[in-house]
Coordinates of C-alpha atoms and ligand atoms in Angstrom, one line a residue:
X261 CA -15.8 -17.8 -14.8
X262 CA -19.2 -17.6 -13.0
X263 CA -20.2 -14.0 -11.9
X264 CA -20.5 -15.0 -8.4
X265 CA -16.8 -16.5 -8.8
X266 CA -15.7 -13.2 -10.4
X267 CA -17.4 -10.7 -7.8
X268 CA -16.0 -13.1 -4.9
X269 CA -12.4 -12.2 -6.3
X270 CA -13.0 -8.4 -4.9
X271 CA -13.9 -10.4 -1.6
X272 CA -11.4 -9.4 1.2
X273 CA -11.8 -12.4 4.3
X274 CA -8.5 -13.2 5.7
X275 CA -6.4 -10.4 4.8
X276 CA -5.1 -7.8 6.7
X277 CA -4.5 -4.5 5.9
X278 CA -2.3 -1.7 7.4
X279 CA -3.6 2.0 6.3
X280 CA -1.2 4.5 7.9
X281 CA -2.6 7.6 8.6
X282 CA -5.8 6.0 9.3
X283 CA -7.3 8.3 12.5
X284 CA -9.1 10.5 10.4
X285 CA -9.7 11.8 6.9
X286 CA -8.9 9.7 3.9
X287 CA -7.0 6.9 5.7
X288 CA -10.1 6.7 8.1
X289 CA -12.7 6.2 5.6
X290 CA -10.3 3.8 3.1
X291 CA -9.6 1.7 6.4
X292 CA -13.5 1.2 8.1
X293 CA -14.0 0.4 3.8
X294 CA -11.3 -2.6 3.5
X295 CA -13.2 -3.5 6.9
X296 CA -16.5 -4.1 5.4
X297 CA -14.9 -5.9 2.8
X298 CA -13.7 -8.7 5.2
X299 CA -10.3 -7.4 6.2
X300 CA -8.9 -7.4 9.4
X301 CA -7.6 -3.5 9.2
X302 CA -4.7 -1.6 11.7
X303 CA -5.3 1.7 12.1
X304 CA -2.1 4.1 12.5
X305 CA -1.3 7.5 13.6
X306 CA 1.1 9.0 15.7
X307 CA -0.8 8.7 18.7
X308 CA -2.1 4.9 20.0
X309 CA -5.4 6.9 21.4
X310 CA -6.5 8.5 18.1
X311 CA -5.9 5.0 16.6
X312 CA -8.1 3.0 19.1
X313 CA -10.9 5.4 19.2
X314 CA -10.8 5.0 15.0
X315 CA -10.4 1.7 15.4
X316 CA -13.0 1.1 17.9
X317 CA -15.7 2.8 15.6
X318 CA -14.2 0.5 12.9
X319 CA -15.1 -2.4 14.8
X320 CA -19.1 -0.8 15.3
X321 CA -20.0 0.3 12.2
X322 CA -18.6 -3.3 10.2
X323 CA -18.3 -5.9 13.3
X324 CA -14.8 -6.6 11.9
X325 CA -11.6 -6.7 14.1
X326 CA -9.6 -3.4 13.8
X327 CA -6.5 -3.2 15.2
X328 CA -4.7 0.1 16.4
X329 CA -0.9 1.0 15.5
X330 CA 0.9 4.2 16.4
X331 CA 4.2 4.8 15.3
X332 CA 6.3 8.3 13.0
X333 CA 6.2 7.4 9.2
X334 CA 8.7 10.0 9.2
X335 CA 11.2 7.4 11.5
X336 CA 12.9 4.9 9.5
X337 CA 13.1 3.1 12.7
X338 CA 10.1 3.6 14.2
X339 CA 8.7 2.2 10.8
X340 CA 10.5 -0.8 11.3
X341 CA 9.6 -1.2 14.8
X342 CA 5.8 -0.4 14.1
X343 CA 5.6 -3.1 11.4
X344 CA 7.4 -5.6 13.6
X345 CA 5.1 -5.0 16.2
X346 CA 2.2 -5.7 13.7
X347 CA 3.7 -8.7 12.3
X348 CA 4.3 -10.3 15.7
X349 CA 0.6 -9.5 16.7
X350 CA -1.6 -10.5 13.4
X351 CA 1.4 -12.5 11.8
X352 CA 1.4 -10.5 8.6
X353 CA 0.5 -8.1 6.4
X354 CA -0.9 -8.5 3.2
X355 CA -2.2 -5.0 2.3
X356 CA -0.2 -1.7 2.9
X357 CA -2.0 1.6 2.3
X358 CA 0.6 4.4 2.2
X359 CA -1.9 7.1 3.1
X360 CA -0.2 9.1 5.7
X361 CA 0.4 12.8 4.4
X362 CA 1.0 16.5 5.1
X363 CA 0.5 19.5 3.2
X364 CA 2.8 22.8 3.4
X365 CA 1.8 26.0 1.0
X366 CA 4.1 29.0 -0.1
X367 CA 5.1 30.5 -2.7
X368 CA 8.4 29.1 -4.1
X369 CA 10.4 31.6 -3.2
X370 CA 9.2 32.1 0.1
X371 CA 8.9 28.2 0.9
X372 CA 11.0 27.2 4.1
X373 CA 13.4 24.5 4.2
X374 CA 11.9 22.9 7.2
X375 CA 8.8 22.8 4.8
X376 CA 10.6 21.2 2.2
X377 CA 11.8 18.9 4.2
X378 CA 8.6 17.7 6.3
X379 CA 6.9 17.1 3.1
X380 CA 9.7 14.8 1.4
X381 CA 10.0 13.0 4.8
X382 CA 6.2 12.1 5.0
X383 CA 5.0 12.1 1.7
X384 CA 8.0 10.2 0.4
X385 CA 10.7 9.1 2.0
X386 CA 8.5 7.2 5.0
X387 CA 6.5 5.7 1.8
X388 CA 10.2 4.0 1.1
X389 CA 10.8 2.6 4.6
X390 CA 7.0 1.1 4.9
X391 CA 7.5 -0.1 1.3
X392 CA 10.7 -1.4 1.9
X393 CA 10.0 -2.9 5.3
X394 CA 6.4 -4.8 4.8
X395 CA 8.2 -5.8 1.1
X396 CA 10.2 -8.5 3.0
X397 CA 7.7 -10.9 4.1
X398 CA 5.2 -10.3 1.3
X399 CA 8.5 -11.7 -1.1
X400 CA 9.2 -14.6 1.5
X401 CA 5.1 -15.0 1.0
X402 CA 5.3 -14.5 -2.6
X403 CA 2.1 -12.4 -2.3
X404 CA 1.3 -8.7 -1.4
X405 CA -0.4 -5.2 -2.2
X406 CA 1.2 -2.1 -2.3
X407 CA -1.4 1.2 -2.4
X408 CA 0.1 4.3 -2.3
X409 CA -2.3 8.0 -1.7
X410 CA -1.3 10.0 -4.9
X411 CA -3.1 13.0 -5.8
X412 CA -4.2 14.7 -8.7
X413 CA -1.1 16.9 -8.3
X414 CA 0.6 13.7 -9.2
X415 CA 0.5 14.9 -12.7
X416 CA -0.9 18.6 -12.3
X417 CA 0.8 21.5 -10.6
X418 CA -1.2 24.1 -8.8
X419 CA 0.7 27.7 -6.9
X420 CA 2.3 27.2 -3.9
X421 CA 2.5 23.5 -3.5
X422 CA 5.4 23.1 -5.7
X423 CA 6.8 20.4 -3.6
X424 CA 3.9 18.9 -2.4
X425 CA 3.7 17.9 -5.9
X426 CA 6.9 17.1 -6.5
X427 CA 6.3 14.5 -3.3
X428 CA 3.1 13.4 -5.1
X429 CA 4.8 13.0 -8.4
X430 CA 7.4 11.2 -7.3
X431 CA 5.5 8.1 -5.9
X432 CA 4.0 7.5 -9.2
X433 CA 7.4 6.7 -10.2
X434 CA 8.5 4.8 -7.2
X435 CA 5.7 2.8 -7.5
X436 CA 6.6 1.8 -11.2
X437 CA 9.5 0.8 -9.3
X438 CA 7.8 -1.6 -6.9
X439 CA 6.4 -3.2 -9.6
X440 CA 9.6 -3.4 -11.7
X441 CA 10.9 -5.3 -8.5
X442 CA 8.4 -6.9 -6.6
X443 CA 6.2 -8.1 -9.7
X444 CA 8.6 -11.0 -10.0
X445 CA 7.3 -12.3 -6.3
X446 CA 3.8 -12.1 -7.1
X447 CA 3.8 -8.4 -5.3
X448 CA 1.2 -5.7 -6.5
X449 CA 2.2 -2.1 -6.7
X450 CA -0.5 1.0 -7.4
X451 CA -1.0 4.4 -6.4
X452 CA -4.4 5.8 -6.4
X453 CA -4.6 9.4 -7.0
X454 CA -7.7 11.5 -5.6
X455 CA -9.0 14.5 -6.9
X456 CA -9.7 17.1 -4.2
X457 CA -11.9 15.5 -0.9
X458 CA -13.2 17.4 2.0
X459 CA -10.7 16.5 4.9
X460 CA -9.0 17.9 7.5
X461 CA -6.2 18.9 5.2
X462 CA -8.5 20.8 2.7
X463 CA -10.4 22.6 5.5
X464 CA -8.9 26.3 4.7
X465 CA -9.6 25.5 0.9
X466 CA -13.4 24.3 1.3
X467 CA -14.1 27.3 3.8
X468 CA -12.3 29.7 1.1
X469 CA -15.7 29.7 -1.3
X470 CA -13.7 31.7 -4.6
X471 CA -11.6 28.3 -4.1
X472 CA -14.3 26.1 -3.5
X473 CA -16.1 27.2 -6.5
X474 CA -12.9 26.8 -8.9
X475 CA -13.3 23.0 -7.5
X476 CA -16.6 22.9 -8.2
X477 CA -16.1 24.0 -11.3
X478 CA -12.6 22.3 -12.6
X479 CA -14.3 18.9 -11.6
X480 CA -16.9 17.3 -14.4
X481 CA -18.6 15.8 -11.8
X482 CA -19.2 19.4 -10.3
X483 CA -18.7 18.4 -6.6
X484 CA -15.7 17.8 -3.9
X485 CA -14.9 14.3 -3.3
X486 CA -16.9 12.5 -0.6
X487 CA -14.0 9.9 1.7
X488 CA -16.2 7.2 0.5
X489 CA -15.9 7.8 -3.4
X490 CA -12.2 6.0 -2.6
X491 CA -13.5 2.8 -1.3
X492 CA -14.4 1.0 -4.0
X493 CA -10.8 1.5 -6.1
X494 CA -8.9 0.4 -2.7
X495 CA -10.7 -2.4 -2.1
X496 CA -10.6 -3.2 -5.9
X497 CA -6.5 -2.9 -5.7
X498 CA -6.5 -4.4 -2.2
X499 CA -8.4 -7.5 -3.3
X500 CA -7.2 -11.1 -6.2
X501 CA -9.6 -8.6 -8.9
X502 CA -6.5 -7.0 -9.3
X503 CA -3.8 -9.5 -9.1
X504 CA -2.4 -8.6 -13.2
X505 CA -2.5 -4.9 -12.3
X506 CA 0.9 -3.5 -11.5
X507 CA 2.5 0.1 -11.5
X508 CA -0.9 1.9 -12.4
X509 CA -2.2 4.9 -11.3
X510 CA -5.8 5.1 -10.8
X511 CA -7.2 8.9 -10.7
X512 CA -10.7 8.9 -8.4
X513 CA -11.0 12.7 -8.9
X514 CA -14.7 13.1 -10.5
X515 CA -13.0 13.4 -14.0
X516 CA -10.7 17.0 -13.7
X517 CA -7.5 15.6 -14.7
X518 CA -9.4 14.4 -18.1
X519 CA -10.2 17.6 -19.2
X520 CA -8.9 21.6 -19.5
Ligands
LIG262 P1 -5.6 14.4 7.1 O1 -4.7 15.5 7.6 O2 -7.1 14.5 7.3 O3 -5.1 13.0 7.8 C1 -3.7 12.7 7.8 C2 -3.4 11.4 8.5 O4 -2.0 11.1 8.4 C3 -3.8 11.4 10.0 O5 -4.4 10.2 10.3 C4 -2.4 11.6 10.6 O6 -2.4 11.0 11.9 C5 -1.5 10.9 9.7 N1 -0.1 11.4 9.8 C6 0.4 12.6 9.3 N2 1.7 12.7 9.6 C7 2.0 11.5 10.1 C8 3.3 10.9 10.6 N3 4.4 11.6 10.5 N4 3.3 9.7 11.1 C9 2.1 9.0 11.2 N5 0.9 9.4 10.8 C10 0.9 10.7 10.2 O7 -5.2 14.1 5.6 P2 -6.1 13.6 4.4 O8 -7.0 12.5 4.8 O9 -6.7 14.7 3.7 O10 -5.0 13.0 3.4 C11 -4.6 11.7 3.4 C12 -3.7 11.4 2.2 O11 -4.4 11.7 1.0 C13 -2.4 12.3 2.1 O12 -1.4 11.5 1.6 C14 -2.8 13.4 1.2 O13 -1.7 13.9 0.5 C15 -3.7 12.6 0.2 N6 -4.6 13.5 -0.6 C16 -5.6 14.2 0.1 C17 -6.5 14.9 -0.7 C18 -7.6 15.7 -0.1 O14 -8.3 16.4 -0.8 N7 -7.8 15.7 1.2 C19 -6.4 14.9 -2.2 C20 -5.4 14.1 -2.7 C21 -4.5 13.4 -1.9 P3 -2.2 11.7 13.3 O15 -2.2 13.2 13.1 O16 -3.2 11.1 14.2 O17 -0.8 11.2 13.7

């Protein structure tokens, strides 16, 4: 293999791409990346105007195509009616990003069930239904990616987001599942896992600066996570460069889950 042949395997032309969760934050900056790869990307949220306006600055900044999508992760059928929808518009979808997410802190013993259950609908359970729903065509297709949004709390545990991690840790194993099932049909399954970014989610912890310096200062690469330090492993698992890796999980978190 040529190195032009090899870099052209990471090249993305022709394949579309459905990153839920895509109006802002993580999901935002992943999608407008698979973009200026050469997909053709849907943006999702719950609300079709967040999605367009996303998508519409997708479309500026990389001169690609982005579609818009809004539908409830947390709705088994909306899910299936959302993807549907996609699949009678664009014909398929080759790439799903399961980014959509929530956070809830308290203290165990003071964490609500409504909490509880918000977080297992959203960070897990809808990342069964999208699974389980785009699955279908990619085996009729015989081809597919599967990226779920882990965290470093897939594997480390922090106080007061007990079962935020348990949602987190949990996908690692689902996704060892995809693979055990969907390998067969030429499907790949992979989770990356970020470190801690600056997002709309993290906003109380980068304003808190004690908390902001523990990051700082847990992370080897001394810094927060720029949006952008995720682009280049999800278009690396969204792209043929990756076609014999299956079940992984791929920790972009400036080194801290290497070290104590
Ligand atoms: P944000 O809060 O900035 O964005 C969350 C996105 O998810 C929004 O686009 C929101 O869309 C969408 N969303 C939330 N709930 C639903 C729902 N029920 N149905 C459809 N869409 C929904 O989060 P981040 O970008 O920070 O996080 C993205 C992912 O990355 C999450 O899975 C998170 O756990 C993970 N992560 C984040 C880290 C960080 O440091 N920020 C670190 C590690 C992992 P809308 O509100 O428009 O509907």
């Amino acid at each position: 293999m040529t190195l032009p042949e090899g870099l052209s395997a990471f090249d993305l032309t022709g394949r579309i791409a459905l990153v839920t969760g895509s109006t802002r934050g993580l999901g935002r900056t992943i999608a407008e990346g698979l973009a200026a790869a050469g997909a053709t990307v849907v943006v999702h949220g719950r609300t079709r105007d967040a999605a367009e306006v996303a998508a519409g600055q997708i479309t500026a900044a990389t001169g690609r195509t982005a579609h818009a999508a809004a539908f409830d992760v947390t709705s088994t059928l909306e899910v299936d009616g959302g993807i549907e929808r996609i699949e009678q518009e664009l014909g398929r979808i080759d790439v799903l990003v399961n980014n959509a997410g929530i956070q809830r802190r308290a203290r165990i013993d003071e964490f609500a069930d409504e909490d509880w259950d918000a977080l297992v609908q959203t960070n897990l359970t809808a990342v069964f239904a999208l699974s389980r729903r785009v699955s279908r065509a990619m085996i009729a297709r015989g081809s597919g990616k599967i990226i779920q949004i882990g965290s470093v709390q897939s594997r480390l545990a922090r106080p007061s987001i007990a079962a935020y991690s348990a949602t987190k840790g949990a996908i690692v194993m689902f996704t060892r599942g995809l693979c055990a099932d969907l390998g067969p049909h030429g499907i790949q399954a992979n989770v990356i896992a970020p470190g801690y970014f600056e997002t709309a989610l993290t906003r109380a912890l980068v304003s808190d600066e004690t908390f902001s310096a523990w990051v700082r200062g847990r992370t080897p690469a001394g810094r927060w996570g720029d949006p952008r330090d995720l682009v280049g492993a999800a278009v690396f698992l969204a792209s043929a460069a990756a076609d014999f890796v299956n079940g992984q999980t791929l920790y972009v978190d400036g080194g801290m889950t290497a070290v104590v």
